[in-house]
Amino acid sequence: MEAFPYIQNVALRPGTLRDAQTYPYNVGALRNLKSIAFKQPVTFIIGENGSGKSTLIEAIAVAYGFNPEGGTKNFNFSTKASHSILSDSIRLSKSYKQAKDGFFLRAESFYNVATHIEQLDDDPMGGPPIINSYGGNSPHQQSNGESFLSLVLNRFGGNGVYILDEPEAALSPTRLLVLLARIKQLCDQQSQFIIATH
């Protein structure tokens, strides 16, 4: 077994009962899901709206241990439990080598993650300000694009698993190039990216 990438395969658990008429199993890309191998540092999952890419990437993130709304494995909050049951139906094959960092970025719920960061920093019993890991400025005091990029530039530290759902949603073409350059830097530092995008 290779040491890298950290997540090597996602497969439907044997014996999983799937009702092809029920969400999420009625979604086109998931209807015939058997397994997906991750052999490179970056994997893009692409497709049309409603094709199942965000549902799949959410399930991978949750099965890996990330909070369904986004953040790190240490984030434990829920604005509304709306994630699918797919995470219970899949199995991840992982490397014997563990990632030292990680983050699940969901464009649609990053506002909730930003709010959680502020709440953690408002706790008088908390430690050093968490916001320092995110560039020192509240994501709520930046545009969506600025806060996304600040997250990737400041919080992503390498040797990590970064699962991104539509990171391009808030970025201009110039900022997309900055994101791609940062992804390359992080891949050079033994990082793995699984990205859902159009």
PDB file of C-alpha atoms in Angstrom:
ATOM      1  CA  MET A   1       0.000   0.000   0.000  1.00  0.00           C
ATOM      2  CA  GLU A   2       1.273   3.445  -0.888  1.00  0.00           C
ATOM      3  CA  ALA A   3       1.605   6.051   1.872  1.00  0.00           C
ATOM      4  CA  PHE A   4      -0.018   8.754  -0.212  1.00  0.00           C
ATOM      5  CA  PRO A   5      -2.705   9.867  -0.967  1.00  0.00           C
ATOM      6  CA  TYR A   6      -4.344   9.727   2.461  1.00  0.00           C
ATOM      7  CA  ILE A   7      -7.782   8.785   1.094  1.00  0.00           C
ATOM      8  CA  GLN A   8      -7.141   6.085  -1.477  1.00  0.00           C
ATOM      9  CA  ASN A   9     -10.574   4.774  -2.346  1.00  0.00           C
ATOM     10  CA  VAL A  10     -14.257   5.298  -1.674  1.00  0.00           C
ATOM     11  CA  ALA A  11     -16.595   2.371  -2.177  1.00  0.00           C
ATOM     12  CA  LEU A  12     -20.159   1.443  -1.454  1.00  0.00           C
ATOM     13  CA  ARG A  13     -20.290  -0.795   1.616  1.00  0.00           C
ATOM     14  CA  PRO A  14     -21.092  -4.398   0.722  1.00  0.00           C
ATOM     15  CA  GLY A  15     -24.702  -5.263   1.405  1.00  0.00           C
ATOM     16  CA  THR A  16     -25.853  -1.660   1.396  1.00  0.00           C
ATOM     17  CA  LEU A  17     -29.516  -1.540   0.499  1.00  0.00           C
ATOM     18  CA  ARG A  18     -30.229   1.182  -2.002  1.00  0.00           C
ATOM     19  CA  ASP A  19     -33.672   2.278  -3.052  1.00  0.00           C
ATOM     20  CA  ALA A  20     -33.142   3.715  -6.531  1.00  0.00           C
ATOM     21  CA  GLN A  21     -36.239   5.878  -6.028  1.00  0.00           C
ATOM     22  CA  THR A  22     -34.975   7.553  -2.833  1.00  0.00           C
ATOM     23  CA  TYR A  23     -32.425  10.341  -2.302  1.00  0.00           C
ATOM     24  CA  PRO A  24     -29.453  10.123  -2.474  1.00  0.00           C
ATOM     25  CA  TYR A  25     -29.502   6.880  -4.455  1.00  0.00           C
ATOM     26  CA  ASN A  26     -31.810   8.301  -7.127  1.00  0.00           C
ATOM     27  CA  VAL A  27     -29.189  10.897  -8.123  1.00  0.00           C
ATOM     28  CA  GLY A  28     -27.635  10.051 -11.490  1.00  0.00           C
ATOM     29  CA  ALA A  29     -23.979   9.758 -10.512  1.00  0.00           C
ATOM     30  CA  LEU A  30     -24.768   7.821  -7.349  1.00  0.00           C
ATOM     31  CA  ARG A  31     -27.200   5.335  -8.860  1.00  0.00           C
ATOM     32  CA  ASN A  32     -24.387   3.110 -10.111  1.00  0.00           C
ATOM     33  CA  LEU A  33     -21.643   4.048  -7.653  1.00  0.00           C
ATOM     34  CA  LYS A  34     -19.372   1.127  -6.834  1.00  0.00           C
ATOM     35  CA  SER A  35     -15.940   2.624  -6.087  1.00  0.00           C
ATOM     36  CA  ILE A  36     -13.624   5.494  -6.959  1.00  0.00           C
ATOM     37  CA  ALA A  37      -9.840   5.247  -6.617  1.00  0.00           C
ATOM     38  CA  PHE A  38      -7.819   8.344  -5.729  1.00  0.00           C
ATOM     39  CA  LYS A  39      -4.341   7.986  -7.192  1.00  0.00           C
ATOM     40  CA  GLN A  40      -3.227  11.595  -7.580  1.00  0.00           C
ATOM     41  CA  PRO A  41      -2.857  14.476  -5.113  1.00  0.00           C
ATOM     42  CA  VAL A  42      -5.774  16.319  -6.756  1.00  0.00           C
ATOM     43  CA  THR A  43      -9.074  14.808  -7.856  1.00  0.00           C
ATOM     44  CA  PHE A  44     -11.787  16.872  -9.519  1.00  0.00           C
ATOM     45  CA  ILE A  45     -15.355  15.614  -9.446  1.00  0.00           C
ATOM     46  CA  ILE A  46     -17.247  17.494 -12.145  1.00  0.00           C
ATOM     47  CA  GLY A  47     -20.791  17.506 -13.406  1.00  0.00           C
ATOM     48  CA  GLU A  48     -23.966  19.412 -14.057  1.00  0.00           C
ATOM     49  CA  ASN A  49     -26.208  20.829 -11.357  1.00  0.00           C
ATOM     50  CA  GLY A  50     -28.033  17.987  -9.650  1.00  0.00           C
ATOM     51  CA  SER A  51     -25.594  15.318 -10.853  1.00  0.00           C
ATOM     52  CA  GLY A  52     -24.596  14.324  -7.310  1.00  0.00           C
ATOM     53  CA  LYS A  53     -21.082  15.726  -7.015  1.00  0.00           C
ATOM     54  CA  SER A  54     -21.775  17.772  -3.867  1.00  0.00           C
ATOM     55  CA  THR A  55     -23.694  14.891  -2.280  1.00  0.00           C
ATOM     56  CA  LEU A  56     -20.762  12.571  -2.945  1.00  0.00           C
ATOM     57  CA  ILE A  57     -18.112  14.991  -1.720  1.00  0.00           C
ATOM     58  CA  GLU A  58     -20.145  15.711   1.429  1.00  0.00           C
ATOM     59  CA  ALA A  59     -20.394  11.955   2.119  1.00  0.00           C
ATOM     60  CA  ILE A  60     -16.629  11.536   1.686  1.00  0.00           C
ATOM     61  CA  ALA A  61     -15.970  14.450   4.049  1.00  0.00           C
ATOM     62  CA  VAL A  62     -18.383  13.173   6.715  1.00  0.00           C
ATOM     63  CA  ALA A  63     -17.053   9.599   6.441  1.00  0.00           C
ATOM     64  CA  TYR A  64     -13.535  11.016   6.914  1.00  0.00           C
ATOM     65  CA  GLY A  65     -14.662  12.742  10.119  1.00  0.00           C
ATOM     66  CA  PHE A  66     -15.322  16.331   9.076  1.00  0.00           C
ATOM     67  CA  ASN A  67     -18.294  18.318  10.312  1.00  0.00           C
ATOM     68  CA  PRO A  68     -21.100  18.052   7.695  1.00  0.00           C
ATOM     69  CA  GLU A  69     -21.377  21.842   7.390  1.00  0.00           C
ATOM     70  CA  GLY A  70     -17.647  22.294   6.956  1.00  0.00           C
ATOM     71  CA  GLY A  71     -14.559  23.122   8.950  1.00  0.00           C
ATOM     72  CA  THR A  72     -12.017  20.866  10.587  1.00  0.00           C
ATOM     73  CA  LYS A  73     -12.541  17.556  12.346  1.00  0.00           C
ATOM     74  CA  ASN A  74     -12.687  19.545  15.595  1.00  0.00           C
ATOM     75  CA  PHE A  75     -15.705  21.602  14.519  1.00  0.00           C
ATOM     76  CA  ASN A  76     -18.856  20.257  16.109  1.00  0.00           C
ATOM     77  CA  PHE A  77     -21.862  22.412  15.315  1.00  0.00           C
ATOM     78  CA  SER A  78     -25.031  22.065  13.338  1.00  0.00           C
ATOM     79  CA  THR A  79     -27.179  24.835  11.934  1.00  0.00           C
ATOM     80  CA  LYS A  80     -29.477  22.314  10.275  1.00  0.00           C
ATOM     81  CA  ALA A  81     -28.759  18.615   9.911  1.00  0.00           C
ATOM     82  CA  SER A  82     -29.399  18.305   6.197  1.00  0.00           C
ATOM     83  CA  HIS A  83     -26.617  16.017   5.009  1.00  0.00           C
ATOM     84  CA  SER A  84     -27.577  12.819   3.238  1.00  0.00           C
ATOM     85  CA  ILE A  85     -27.290   9.276   4.561  1.00  0.00           C
ATOM     86  CA  LEU A  86     -24.732   8.442   1.879  1.00  0.00           C
ATOM     87  CA  SER A  87     -21.851   8.789   4.360  1.00  0.00           C
ATOM     88  CA  ASP A  88     -23.263   5.775   6.229  1.00  0.00           C
ATOM     89  CA  SER A  89     -23.282   3.733   3.005  1.00  0.00           C
ATOM     90  CA  ILE A  90     -19.672   4.254   1.927  1.00  0.00           C
ATOM     91  CA  ARG A  91     -16.335   3.003   3.132  1.00  0.00           C
ATOM     92  CA  LEU A  92     -13.085   4.909   2.763  1.00  0.00           C
ATOM     93  CA  SER A  93      -9.795   3.088   2.266  1.00  0.00           C
ATOM     94  CA  LYS A  94      -7.067   5.188   3.833  1.00  0.00           C
ATOM     95  CA  SER A  95      -3.306   5.181   3.836  1.00  0.00           C
ATOM     96  CA  TYR A  96      -1.417   3.981   6.889  1.00  0.00           C
ATOM     97  CA  LYS A  97       0.045   7.491   6.935  1.00  0.00           C
ATOM     98  CA  GLN A  98      -2.244  10.041   8.584  1.00  0.00           C
ATOM     99  CA  ALA A  99      -2.725  13.608   7.443  1.00  0.00           C
ATOM    100  CA  LYS A 100      -1.677  16.279   9.933  1.00  0.00           C
ATOM    101  CA  ASP A 101      -4.170  18.869   8.713  1.00  0.00           C
ATOM    102  CA  GLY A 102      -7.508  18.990   6.988  1.00  0.00           C
ATOM    103  CA  PHE A 103     -10.537  21.074   6.145  1.00  0.00           C
ATOM    104  CA  PHE A 104     -13.905  20.623   4.479  1.00  0.00           C
ATOM    105  CA  LEU A 105     -14.978  23.765   2.599  1.00  0.00           C
ATOM    106  CA  ARG A 106     -18.574  23.997   1.460  1.00  0.00           C
ATOM    107  CA  ALA A 107     -19.378  27.170  -0.427  1.00  0.00           C
ATOM    108  CA  GLU A 108     -23.029  27.029   0.639  1.00  0.00           C
ATOM    109  CA  SER A 109     -22.356  26.803   4.382  1.00  0.00           C
ATOM    110  CA  PHE A 110     -19.095  28.703   4.844  1.00  0.00           C
ATOM    111  CA  TYR A 111     -21.088  31.514   6.479  1.00  0.00           C
ATOM    112  CA  ASN A 112     -21.997  29.056   9.261  1.00  0.00           C
ATOM    113  CA  VAL A 113     -18.347  28.033   9.666  1.00  0.00           C
ATOM    114  CA  ALA A 114     -17.331  31.704   9.915  1.00  0.00           C
ATOM    115  CA  THR A 115     -19.963  32.268  12.592  1.00  0.00           C
ATOM    116  CA  HIS A 116     -18.720  29.233  14.522  1.00  0.00           C
ATOM    117  CA  ILE A 117     -15.145  30.559  14.407  1.00  0.00           C
ATOM    118  CA  GLU A 118     -16.320  33.845  15.918  1.00  0.00           C
ATOM    119  CA  GLN A 119     -18.324  32.029  18.602  1.00  0.00           C
ATOM    120  CA  LEU A 120     -15.295  29.946  19.574  1.00  0.00           C
ATOM    121  CA  ASP A 121     -13.209  33.092  19.880  1.00  0.00           C
ATOM    122  CA  ASP A 122     -15.912  34.764  21.995  1.00  0.00           C
ATOM    123  CA  ASP A 123     -15.682  31.951  24.576  1.00  0.00           C
ATOM    124  CA  PRO A 124     -13.869  33.433  27.616  1.00  0.00           C
ATOM    125  CA  MET A 125     -12.553  29.950  28.495  1.00  0.00           C
ATOM    126  CA  GLY A 126     -11.050  29.465  25.033  1.00  0.00           C
ATOM    127  CA  GLY A 127      -7.380  29.511  24.221  1.00  0.00           C
ATOM    128  CA  PRO A 128      -5.561  31.716  21.739  1.00  0.00           C
ATOM    129  CA  PRO A 129      -7.790  33.309  19.101  1.00  0.00           C
ATOM    130  CA  ILE A 130      -8.669  30.834  16.365  1.00  0.00           C
ATOM    131  CA  ILE A 131      -9.136  33.701  13.925  1.00  0.00           C
ATOM    132  CA  ASN A 132      -5.337  34.101  13.825  1.00  0.00           C
ATOM    133  CA  SER A 133      -5.196  30.827  11.868  1.00  0.00           C
ATOM    134  CA  TYR A 134      -7.548  32.351   9.303  1.00  0.00           C
ATOM    135  CA  GLY A 135      -5.481  35.436   8.542  1.00  0.00           C
ATOM    136  CA  GLY A 136      -6.505  37.474  11.606  1.00  0.00           C
ATOM    137  CA  ASN A 137      -9.687  38.935  10.089  1.00  0.00           C
ATOM    138  CA  SER A 138     -13.199  37.624  10.543  1.00  0.00           C
ATOM    139  CA  PRO A 139     -14.526  36.008   7.374  1.00  0.00           C
ATOM    140  CA  HIS A 140     -17.690  38.043   7.989  1.00  0.00           C
ATOM    141  CA  GLN A 141     -15.673  41.242   7.507  1.00  0.00           C
ATOM    142  CA  GLN A 142     -14.477  40.146   4.072  1.00  0.00           C
ATOM    143  CA  SER A 143     -16.198  39.363   0.806  1.00  0.00           C
ATOM    144  CA  ASN A 144     -16.951  35.702   0.107  1.00  0.00           C
ATOM    145  CA  GLY A 145     -14.031  35.511  -2.287  1.00  0.00           C
ATOM    146  CA  GLU A 146     -11.624  37.188   0.131  1.00  0.00           C
ATOM    147  CA  SER A 147     -12.661  34.907   2.991  1.00  0.00           C
ATOM    148  CA  PHE A 148     -12.314  31.749   0.845  1.00  0.00           C
ATOM    149  CA  LEU A 149      -8.863  32.781  -0.310  1.00  0.00           C
ATOM    150  CA  SER A 150      -7.814  33.841   3.203  1.00  0.00           C
ATOM    151  CA  LEU A 151      -8.832  30.396   4.430  1.00  0.00           C
ATOM    152  CA  VAL A 152      -6.756  28.593   1.799  1.00  0.00           C
ATOM    153  CA  LEU A 153      -3.731  30.891   2.145  1.00  0.00           C
ATOM    154  CA  ASN A 154      -3.648  31.035   5.938  1.00  0.00           C
ATOM    155  CA  ARG A 155      -5.425  28.026   7.432  1.00  0.00           C
ATOM    156  CA  PHE A 156      -4.351  25.257   5.042  1.00  0.00           C
ATOM    157  CA  GLY A 157      -0.936  24.205   6.299  1.00  0.00           C
ATOM    158  CA  GLY A 158       0.172  21.229   4.223  1.00  0.00           C
ATOM    159  CA  ASN A 159       0.323  17.495   4.927  1.00  0.00           C
ATOM    160  CA  GLY A 160      -3.441  17.647   4.815  1.00  0.00           C
ATOM    161  CA  VAL A 161      -6.674  16.412   3.307  1.00  0.00           C
ATOM    162  CA  TYR A 162      -8.676  19.287   1.857  1.00  0.00           C
ATOM    163  CA  ILE A 163     -12.148  18.553   0.554  1.00  0.00           C
ATOM    164  CA  LEU A 164     -13.595  21.497  -1.343  1.00  0.00           C
ATOM    165  CA  ASP A 165     -17.144  21.813  -2.624  1.00  0.00           C
ATOM    166  CA  GLU A 166     -17.348  24.410  -5.387  1.00  0.00           C
ATOM    167  CA  PRO A 167     -14.488  26.640  -4.187  1.00  0.00           C
ATOM    168  CA  GLU A 168     -14.752  28.645  -7.409  1.00  0.00           C
ATOM    169  CA  ALA A 169     -18.218  29.917  -6.466  1.00  0.00           C
ATOM    170  CA  ALA A 170     -16.969  33.154  -4.924  1.00  0.00           C
ATOM    171  CA  LEU A 171     -13.703  33.660  -6.795  1.00  0.00           C
ATOM    172  CA  SER A 172     -12.863  35.924  -9.706  1.00  0.00           C
ATOM    173  CA  PRO A 173     -10.741  34.503 -12.554  1.00  0.00           C
ATOM    174  CA  THR A 174      -7.626  36.152 -11.057  1.00  0.00           C
ATOM    175  CA  ARG A 175      -8.336  34.705  -7.609  1.00  0.00           C
ATOM    176  CA  LEU A 176      -8.908  31.281  -9.178  1.00  0.00           C
ATOM    177  CA  LEU A 177      -5.335  31.426 -10.466  1.00  0.00           C
ATOM    178  CA  VAL A 178      -4.149  32.255  -6.930  1.00  0.00           C
ATOM    179  CA  LEU A 179      -6.139  29.265  -5.630  1.00  0.00           C
ATOM    180  CA  LEU A 180      -4.572  26.954  -8.224  1.00  0.00           C
ATOM    181  CA  ALA A 181      -1.068  28.170  -7.326  1.00  0.00           C
ATOM    182  CA  ARG A 182      -1.771  27.561  -3.626  1.00  0.00           C
ATOM    183  CA  ILE A 183      -3.122  24.078  -4.351  1.00  0.00           C
ATOM    184  CA  LYS A 184       0.144  23.321  -6.193  1.00  0.00           C
ATOM    185  CA  GLN A 185       2.188  24.569  -3.206  1.00  0.00           C
ATOM    186  CA  LEU A 186       0.182  22.426  -0.813  1.00  0.00           C
ATOM    187  CA  CYS A 187       0.447  19.358  -3.048  1.00  0.00           C
ATOM    188  CA  ASP A 188       4.225  19.829  -2.963  1.00  0.00           C
ATOM    189  CA  GLN A 189       3.798  19.572   0.839  1.00  0.00           C
ATOM    190  CA  GLN A 190       2.103  16.148   0.664  1.00  0.00           C
ATOM    191  CA  SER A 191      -1.486  17.409   0.592  1.00  0.00           C
ATOM    192  CA  GLN A 192      -4.490  15.780  -1.042  1.00  0.00           C
ATOM    193  CA  PHE A 193      -7.397  17.673  -2.574  1.00  0.00           C
ATOM    194  CA  ILE A 194     -10.775  16.279  -3.536  1.00  0.00           C
ATOM    195  CA  ILE A 195     -12.742  19.034  -5.269  1.00  0.00           C
ATOM    196  CA  ALA A 196     -16.279  19.169  -6.620  1.00  0.00           C
ATOM    197  CA  THR A 197     -16.682  21.784  -9.315  1.00  0.00           C
ATOM    198  CA  HIS A 198     -18.530  22.657 -12.476  1.00  0.00           C
TER     199      HIS A 198
END
